[in-house]
Tab-separated table of N, CA, C and O in Angstrom:
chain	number	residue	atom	x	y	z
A	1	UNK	N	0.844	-1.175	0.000
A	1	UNK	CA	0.000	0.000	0.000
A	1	UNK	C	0.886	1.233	0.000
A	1	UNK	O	1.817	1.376	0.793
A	2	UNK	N	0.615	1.939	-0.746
A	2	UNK	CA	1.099	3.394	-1.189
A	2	UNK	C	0.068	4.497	-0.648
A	2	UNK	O	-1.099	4.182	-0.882
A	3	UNK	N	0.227	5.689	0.006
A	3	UNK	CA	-0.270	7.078	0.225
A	3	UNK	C	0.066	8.106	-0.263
A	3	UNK	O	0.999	8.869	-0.015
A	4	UNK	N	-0.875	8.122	-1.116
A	4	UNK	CA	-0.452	9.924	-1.898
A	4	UNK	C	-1.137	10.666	-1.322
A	4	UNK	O	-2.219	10.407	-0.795
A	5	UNK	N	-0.344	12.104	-1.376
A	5	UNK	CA	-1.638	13.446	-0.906
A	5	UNK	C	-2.024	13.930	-2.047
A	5	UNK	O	-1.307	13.921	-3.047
A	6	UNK	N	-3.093	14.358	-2.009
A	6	UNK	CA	-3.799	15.147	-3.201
A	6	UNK	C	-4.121	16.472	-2.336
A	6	UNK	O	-3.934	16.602	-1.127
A	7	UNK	N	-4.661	17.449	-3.259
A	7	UNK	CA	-5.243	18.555	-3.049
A	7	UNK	C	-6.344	18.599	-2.008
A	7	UNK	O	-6.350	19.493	-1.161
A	8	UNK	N	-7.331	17.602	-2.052
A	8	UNK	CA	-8.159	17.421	-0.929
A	8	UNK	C	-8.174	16.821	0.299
A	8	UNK	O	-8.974	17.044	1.207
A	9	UNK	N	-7.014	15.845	0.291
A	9	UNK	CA	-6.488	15.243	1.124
A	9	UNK	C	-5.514	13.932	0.978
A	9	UNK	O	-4.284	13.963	0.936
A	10	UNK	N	-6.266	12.894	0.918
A	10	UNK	CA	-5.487	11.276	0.592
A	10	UNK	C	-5.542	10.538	-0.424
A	10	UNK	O	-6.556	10.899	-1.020
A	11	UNK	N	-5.180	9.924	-0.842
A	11	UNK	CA	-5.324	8.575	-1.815
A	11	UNK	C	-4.481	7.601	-1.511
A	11	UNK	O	-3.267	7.608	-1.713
A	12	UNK	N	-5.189	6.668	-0.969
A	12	UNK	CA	-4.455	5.259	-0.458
A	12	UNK	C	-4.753	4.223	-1.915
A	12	UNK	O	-5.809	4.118	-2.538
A	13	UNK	N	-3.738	3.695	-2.117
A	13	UNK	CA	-3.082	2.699	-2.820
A	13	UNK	C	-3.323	1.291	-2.142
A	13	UNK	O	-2.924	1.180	-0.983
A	14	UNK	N	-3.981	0.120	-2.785
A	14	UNK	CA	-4.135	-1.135	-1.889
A	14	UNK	C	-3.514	-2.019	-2.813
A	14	UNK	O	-3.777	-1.753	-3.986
A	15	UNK	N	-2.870	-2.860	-2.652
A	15	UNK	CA	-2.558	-3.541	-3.751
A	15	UNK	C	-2.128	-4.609	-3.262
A	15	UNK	O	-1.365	-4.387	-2.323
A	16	UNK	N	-2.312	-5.915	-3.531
A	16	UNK	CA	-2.003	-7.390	-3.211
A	16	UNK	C	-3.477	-8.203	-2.319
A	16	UNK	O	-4.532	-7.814	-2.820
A	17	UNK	N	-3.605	-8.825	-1.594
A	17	UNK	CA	-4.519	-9.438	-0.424
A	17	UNK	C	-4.788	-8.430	0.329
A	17	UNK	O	-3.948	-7.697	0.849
A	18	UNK	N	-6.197	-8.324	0.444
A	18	UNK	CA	-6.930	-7.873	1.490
A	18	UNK	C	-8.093	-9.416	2.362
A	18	UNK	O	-9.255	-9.821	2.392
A	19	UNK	N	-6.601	-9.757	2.959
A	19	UNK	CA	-6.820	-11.192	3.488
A	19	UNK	C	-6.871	-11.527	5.251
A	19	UNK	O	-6.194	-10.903	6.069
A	20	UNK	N	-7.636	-12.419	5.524
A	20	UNK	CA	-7.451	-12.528	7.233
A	20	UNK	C	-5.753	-12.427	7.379
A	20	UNK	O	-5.389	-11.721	8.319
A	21	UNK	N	-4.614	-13.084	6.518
A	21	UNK	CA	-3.528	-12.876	6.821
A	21	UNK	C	-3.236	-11.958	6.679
A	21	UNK	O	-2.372	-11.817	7.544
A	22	UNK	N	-3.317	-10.961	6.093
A	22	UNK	CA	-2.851	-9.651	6.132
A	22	UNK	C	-3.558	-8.206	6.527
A	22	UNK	O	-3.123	-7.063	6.382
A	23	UNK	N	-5.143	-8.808	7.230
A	23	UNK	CA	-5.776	-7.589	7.345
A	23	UNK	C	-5.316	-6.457	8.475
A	23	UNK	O	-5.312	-5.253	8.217
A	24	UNK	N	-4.875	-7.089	9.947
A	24	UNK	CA	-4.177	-6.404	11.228
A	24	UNK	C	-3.407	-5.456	10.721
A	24	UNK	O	-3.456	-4.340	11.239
A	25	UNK	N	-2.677	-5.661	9.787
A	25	UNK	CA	-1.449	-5.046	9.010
A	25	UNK	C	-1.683	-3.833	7.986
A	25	UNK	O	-1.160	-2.722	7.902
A	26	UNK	N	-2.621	-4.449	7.280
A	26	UNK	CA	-3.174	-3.146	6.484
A	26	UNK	C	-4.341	-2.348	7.381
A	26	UNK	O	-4.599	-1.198	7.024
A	27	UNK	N	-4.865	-2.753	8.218
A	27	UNK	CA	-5.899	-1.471	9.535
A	27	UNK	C	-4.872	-0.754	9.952
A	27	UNK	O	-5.092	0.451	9.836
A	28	UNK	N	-3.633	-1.067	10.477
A	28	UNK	CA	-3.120	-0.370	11.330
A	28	UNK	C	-2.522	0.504	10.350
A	28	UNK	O	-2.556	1.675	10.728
A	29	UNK	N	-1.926	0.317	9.093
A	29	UNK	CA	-0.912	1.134	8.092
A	29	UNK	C	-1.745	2.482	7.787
A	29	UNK	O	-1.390	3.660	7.729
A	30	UNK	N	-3.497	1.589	7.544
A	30	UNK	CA	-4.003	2.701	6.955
A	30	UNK	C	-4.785	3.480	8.326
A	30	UNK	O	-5.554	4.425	8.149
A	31	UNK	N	-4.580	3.132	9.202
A	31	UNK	CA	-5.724	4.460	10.301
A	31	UNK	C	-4.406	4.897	10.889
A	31	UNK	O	-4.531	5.992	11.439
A	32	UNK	N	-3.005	4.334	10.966
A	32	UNK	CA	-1.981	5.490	11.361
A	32	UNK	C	-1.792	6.850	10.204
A	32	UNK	O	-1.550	8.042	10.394
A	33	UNK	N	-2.010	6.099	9.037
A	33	UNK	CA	-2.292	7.601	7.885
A	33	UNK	C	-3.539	8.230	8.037
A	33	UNK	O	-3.689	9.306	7.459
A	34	UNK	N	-4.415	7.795	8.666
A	34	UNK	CA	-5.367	9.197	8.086
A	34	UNK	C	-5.140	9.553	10.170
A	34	UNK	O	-4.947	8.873	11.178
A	35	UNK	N	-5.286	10.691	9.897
A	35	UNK	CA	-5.211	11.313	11.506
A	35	UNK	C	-6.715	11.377	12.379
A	35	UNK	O	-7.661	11.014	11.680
A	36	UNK	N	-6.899	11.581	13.095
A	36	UNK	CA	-8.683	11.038	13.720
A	36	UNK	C	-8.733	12.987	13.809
A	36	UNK	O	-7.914	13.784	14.266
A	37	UNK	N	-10.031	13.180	13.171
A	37	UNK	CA	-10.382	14.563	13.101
A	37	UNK	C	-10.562	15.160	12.508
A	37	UNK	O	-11.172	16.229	12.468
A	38	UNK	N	-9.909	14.417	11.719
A	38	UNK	CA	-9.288	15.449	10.072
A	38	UNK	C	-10.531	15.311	8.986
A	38	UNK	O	-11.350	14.446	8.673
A	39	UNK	N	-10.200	16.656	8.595
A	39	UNK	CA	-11.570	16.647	7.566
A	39	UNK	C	-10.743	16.796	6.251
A	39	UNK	O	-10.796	17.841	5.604
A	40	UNK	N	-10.058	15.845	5.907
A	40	UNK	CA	-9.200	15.765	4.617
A	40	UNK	C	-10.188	14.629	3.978
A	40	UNK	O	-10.608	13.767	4.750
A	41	UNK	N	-10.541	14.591	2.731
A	41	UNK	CA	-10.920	13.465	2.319
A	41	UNK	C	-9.990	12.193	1.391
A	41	UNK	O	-8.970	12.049	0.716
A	42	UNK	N	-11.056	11.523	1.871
A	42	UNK	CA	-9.998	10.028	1.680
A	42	UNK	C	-10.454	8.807	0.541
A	42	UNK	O	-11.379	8.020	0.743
A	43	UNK	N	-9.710	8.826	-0.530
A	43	UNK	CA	-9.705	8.325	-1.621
A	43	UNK	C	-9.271	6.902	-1.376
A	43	UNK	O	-8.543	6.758	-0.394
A	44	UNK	N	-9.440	6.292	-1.768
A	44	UNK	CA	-9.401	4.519	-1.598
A	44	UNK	C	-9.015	3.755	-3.217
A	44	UNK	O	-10.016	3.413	-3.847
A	45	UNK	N	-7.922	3.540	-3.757
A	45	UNK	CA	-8.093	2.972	-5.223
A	45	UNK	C	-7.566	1.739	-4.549
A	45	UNK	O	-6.612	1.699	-3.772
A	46	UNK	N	-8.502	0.485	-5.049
A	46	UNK	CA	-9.167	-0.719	-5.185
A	46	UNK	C	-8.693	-1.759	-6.105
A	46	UNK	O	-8.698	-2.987	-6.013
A	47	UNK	N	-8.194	-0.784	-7.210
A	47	UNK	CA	-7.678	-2.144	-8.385
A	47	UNK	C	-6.256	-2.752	-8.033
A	47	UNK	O	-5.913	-3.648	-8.804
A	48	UNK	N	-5.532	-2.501	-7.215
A	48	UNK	CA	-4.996	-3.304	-7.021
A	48	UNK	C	-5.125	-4.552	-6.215
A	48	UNK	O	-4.300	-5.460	-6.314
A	49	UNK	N	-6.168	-4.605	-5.408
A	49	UNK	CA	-6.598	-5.542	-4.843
A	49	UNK	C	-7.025	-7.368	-5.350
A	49	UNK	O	-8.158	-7.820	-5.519
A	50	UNK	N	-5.997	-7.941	-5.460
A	50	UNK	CA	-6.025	-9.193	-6.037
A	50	UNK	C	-7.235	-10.453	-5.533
A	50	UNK	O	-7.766	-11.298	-6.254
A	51	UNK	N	-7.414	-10.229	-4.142
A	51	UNK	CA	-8.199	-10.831	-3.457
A	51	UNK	C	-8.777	-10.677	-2.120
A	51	UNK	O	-8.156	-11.056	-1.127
A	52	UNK	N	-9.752	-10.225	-2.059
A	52	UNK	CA	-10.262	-9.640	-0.145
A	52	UNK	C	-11.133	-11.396	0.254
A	52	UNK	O	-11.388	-12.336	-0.498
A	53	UNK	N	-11.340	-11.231	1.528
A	53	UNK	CA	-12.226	-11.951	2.408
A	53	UNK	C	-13.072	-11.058	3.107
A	53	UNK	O	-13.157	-9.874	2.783
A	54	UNK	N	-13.742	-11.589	4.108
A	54	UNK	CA	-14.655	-10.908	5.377
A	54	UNK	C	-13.342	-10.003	5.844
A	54	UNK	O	-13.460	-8.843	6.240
A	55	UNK	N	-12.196	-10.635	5.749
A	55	UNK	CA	-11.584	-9.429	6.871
A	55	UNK	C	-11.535	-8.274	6.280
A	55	UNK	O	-11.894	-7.353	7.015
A	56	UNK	N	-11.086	-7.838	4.755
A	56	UNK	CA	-10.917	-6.728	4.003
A	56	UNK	C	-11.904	-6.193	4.081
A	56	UNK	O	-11.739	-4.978	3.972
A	57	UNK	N	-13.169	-6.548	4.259
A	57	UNK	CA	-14.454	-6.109	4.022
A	57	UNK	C	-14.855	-5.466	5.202
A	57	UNK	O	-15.762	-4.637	5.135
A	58	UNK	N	-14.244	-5.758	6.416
A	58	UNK	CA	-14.100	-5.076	7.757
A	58	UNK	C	-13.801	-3.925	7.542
A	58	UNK	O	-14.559	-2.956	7.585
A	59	UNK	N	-12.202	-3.944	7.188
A	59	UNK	CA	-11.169	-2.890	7.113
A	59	UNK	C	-12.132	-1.798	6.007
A	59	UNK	O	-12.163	-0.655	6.462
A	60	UNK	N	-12.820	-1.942	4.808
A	60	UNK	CA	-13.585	-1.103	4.716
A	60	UNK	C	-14.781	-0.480	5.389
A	60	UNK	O	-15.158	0.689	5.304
A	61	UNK	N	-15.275	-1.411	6.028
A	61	UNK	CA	-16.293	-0.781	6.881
A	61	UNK	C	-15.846	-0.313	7.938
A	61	UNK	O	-16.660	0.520	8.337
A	62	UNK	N	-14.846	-0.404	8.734
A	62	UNK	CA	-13.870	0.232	9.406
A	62	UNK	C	-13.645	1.638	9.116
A	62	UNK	O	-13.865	2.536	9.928
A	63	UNK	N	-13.202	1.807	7.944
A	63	UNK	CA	-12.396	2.972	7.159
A	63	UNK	C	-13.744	4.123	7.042
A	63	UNK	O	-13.741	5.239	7.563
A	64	UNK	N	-14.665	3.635	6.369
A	64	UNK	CA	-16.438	4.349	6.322
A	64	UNK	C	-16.774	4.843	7.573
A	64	UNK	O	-16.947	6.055	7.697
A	65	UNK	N	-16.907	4.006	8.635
A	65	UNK	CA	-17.173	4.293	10.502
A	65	UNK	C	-16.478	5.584	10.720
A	65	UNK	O	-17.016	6.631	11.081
A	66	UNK	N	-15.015	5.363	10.417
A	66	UNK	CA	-14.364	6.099	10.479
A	66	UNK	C	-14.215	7.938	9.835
A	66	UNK	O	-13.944	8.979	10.432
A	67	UNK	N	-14.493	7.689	8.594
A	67	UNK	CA	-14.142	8.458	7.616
A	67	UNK	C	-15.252	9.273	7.165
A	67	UNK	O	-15.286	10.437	6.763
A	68	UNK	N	-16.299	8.251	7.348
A	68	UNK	CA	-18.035	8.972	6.891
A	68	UNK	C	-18.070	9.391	5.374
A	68	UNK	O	-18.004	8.607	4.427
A	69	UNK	N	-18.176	10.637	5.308
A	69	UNK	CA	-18.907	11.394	3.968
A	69	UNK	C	-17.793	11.553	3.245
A	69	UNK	O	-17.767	11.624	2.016
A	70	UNK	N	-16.427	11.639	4.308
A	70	UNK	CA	-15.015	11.466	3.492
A	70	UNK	C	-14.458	10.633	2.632
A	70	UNK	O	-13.692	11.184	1.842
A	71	UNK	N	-14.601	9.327	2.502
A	71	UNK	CA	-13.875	8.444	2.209
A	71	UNK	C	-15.214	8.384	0.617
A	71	UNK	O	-16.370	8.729	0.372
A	72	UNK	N	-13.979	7.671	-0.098
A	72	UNK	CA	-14.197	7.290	-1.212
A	72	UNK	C	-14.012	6.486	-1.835
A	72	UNK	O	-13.306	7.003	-2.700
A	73	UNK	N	-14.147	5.274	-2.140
A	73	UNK	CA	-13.821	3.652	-2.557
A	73	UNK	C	-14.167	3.910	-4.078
A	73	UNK	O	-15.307	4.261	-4.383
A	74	UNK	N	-13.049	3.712	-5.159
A	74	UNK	CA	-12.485	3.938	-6.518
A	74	UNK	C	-11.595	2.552	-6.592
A	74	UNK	O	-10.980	1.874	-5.770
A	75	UNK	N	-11.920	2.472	-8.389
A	75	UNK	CA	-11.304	1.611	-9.028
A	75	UNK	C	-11.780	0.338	-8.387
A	75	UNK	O	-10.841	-0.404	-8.100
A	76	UNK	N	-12.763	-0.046	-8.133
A	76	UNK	CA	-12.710	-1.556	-7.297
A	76	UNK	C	-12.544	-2.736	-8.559
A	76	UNK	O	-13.036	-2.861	-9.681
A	77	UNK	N	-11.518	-3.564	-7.678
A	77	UNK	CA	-10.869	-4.584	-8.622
A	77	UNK	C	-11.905	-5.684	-8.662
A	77	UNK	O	-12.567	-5.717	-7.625
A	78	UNK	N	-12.336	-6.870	-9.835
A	78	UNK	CA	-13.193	-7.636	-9.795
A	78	UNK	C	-13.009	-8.153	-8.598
A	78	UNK	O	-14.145	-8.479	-8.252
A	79	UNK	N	-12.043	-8.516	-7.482
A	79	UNK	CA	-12.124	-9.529	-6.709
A	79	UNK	C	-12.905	-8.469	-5.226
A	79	UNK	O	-13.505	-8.807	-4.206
A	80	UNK	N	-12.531	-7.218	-5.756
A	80	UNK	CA	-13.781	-6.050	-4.764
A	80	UNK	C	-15.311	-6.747	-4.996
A	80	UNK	O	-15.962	-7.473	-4.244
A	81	UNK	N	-15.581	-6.279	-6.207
A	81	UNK	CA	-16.791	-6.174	-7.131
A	81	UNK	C	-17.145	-7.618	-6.691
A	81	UNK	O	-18.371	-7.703	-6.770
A	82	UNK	N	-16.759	-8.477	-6.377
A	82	UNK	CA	-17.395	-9.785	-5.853
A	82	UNK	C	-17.643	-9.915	-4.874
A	82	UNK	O	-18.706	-10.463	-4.584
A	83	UNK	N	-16.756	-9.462	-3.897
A	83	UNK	CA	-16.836	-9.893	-2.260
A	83	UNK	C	-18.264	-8.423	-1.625
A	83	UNK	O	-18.810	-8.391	-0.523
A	84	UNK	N	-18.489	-7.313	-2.949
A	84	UNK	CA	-19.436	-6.338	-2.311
A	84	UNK	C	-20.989	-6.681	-2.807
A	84	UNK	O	-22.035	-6.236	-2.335
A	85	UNK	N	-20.741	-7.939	-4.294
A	85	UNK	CA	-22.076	-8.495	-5.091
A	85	UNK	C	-22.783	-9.523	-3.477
A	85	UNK	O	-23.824	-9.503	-2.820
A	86	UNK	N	-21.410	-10.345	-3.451
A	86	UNK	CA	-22.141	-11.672	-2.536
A	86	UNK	C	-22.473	-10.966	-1.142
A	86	UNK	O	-23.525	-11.262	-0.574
A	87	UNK	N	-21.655	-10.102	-0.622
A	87	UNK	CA	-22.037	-9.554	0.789
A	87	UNK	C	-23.723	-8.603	0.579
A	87	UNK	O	-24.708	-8.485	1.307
A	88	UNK	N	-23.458	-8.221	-0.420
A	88	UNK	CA	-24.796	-7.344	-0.898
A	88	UNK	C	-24.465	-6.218	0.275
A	88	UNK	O	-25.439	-5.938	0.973
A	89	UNK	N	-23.159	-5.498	0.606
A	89	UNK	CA	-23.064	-4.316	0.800
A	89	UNK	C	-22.377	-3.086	0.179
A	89	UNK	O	-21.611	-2.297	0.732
A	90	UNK	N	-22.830	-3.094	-1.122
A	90	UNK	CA	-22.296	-2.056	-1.864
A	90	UNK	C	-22.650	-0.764	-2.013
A	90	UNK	O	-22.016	0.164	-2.516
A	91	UNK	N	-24.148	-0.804	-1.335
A	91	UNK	CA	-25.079	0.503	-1.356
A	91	UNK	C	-24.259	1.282	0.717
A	91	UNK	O	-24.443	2.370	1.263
A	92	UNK	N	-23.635	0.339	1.067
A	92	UNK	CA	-23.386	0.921	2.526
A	92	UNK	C	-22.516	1.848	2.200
A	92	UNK	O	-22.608	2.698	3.086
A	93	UNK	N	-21.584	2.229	1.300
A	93	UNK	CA	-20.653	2.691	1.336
A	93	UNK	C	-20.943	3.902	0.455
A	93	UNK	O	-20.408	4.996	0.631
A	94	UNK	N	-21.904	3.610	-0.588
A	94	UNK	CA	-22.552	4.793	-1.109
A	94	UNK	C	-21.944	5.365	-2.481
A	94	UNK	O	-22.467	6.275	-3.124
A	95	UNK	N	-20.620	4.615	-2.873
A	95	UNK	CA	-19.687	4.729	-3.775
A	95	UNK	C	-20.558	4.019	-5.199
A	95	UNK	O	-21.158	2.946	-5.261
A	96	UNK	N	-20.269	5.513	-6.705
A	96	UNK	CA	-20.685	4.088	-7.305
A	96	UNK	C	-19.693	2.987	-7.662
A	96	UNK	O	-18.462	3.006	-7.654
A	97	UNK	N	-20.619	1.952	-8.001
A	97	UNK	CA	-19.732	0.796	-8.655
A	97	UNK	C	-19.674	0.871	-9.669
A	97	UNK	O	-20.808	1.102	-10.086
A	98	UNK	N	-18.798	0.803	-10.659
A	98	UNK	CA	-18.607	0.733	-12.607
A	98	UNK	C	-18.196	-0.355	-12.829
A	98	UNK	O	-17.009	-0.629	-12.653
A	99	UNK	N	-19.457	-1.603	-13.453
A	99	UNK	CA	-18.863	-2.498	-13.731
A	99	UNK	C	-18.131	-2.445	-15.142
A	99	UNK	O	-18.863	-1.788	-15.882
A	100	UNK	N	-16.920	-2.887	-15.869
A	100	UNK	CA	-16.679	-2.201	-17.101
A	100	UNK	C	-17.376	-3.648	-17.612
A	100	UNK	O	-17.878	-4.612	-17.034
A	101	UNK	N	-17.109	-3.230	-19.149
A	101	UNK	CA	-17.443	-4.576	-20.074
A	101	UNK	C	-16.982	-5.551	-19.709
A	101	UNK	O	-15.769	-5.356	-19.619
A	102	UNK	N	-17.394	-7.213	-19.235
A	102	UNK	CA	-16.345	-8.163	-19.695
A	102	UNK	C	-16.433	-8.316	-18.078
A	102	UNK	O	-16.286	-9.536	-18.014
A	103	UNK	N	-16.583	-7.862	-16.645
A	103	UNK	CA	-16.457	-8.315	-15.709
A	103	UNK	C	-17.881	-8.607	-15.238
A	103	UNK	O	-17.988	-9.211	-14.171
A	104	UNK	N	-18.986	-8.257	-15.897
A	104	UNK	CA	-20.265	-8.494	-15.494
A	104	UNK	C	-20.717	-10.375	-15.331
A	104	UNK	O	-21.659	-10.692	-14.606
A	105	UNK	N	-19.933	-11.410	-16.075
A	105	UNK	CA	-19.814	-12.555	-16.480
A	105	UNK	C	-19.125	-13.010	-14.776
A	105	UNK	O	-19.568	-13.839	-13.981
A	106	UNK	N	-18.145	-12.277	-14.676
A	106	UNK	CA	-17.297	-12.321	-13.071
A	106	UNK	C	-17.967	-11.907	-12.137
A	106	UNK	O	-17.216	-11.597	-11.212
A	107	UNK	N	-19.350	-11.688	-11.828
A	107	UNK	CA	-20.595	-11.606	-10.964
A	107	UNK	C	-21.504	-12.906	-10.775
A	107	UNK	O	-22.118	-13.394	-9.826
A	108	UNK	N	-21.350	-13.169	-11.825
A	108	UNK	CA	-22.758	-14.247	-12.423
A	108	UNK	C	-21.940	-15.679	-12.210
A	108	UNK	O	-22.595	-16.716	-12.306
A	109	UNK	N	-20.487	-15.751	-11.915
A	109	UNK	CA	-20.498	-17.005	-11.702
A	109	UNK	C	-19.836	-17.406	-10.506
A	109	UNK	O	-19.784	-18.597	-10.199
């Protein structure tokens, strides 16, 4: 995971497993970057994300609890776009989803 600043505030970089093995690791990386208070908003890009479980799916709902009207979940990688179809919480976060051409088939099976 990578952190850029932007003009409005953050853009966190996720890239590899968002896995029970690695979730402790990526909560703590990413709530020591954003500061508690701060009204910076917080960008989330997703496509690098190779594969989440329940735990990644925490760490976003974590990040939302946290972040509220701030945070912004972008680019979600098919293996996002699956774990938010089967949980059926994609409307919690309020972000849209863009499925592109060609991953709609990667829902349905």
């Amino acid at each position: 995971m990578h952190i850029e600043k932007t003009a409005a505030g953050c853009r966190l970089h996720i890239e590899g497993e968002m896995t029970v093995s690695s979730a402790a690791a990526i909560r703590d990386e990413i709530l020591a970057a954003l500061p508690a208070g701060s009204k910076d908003e917080v960008e989330v890009d997703l496509s690098g994300v190779s594969e989440i479980d329940t735990a990644g799916l925490q760490i976003m709902l974590q990040l939302k609890r946290r972040c509220s009207a701030r945070l912004r979940l972008v680019n979600h990688s098919p293996a996002v776009l699956q774990i938010l179809d089967l949980s059926r919480l994609g409307a919690q976060f309020g972000d849209p989803v863009v499925i592109r051409s060609g991953e709609q088939s990667l829902l349905q099976s």
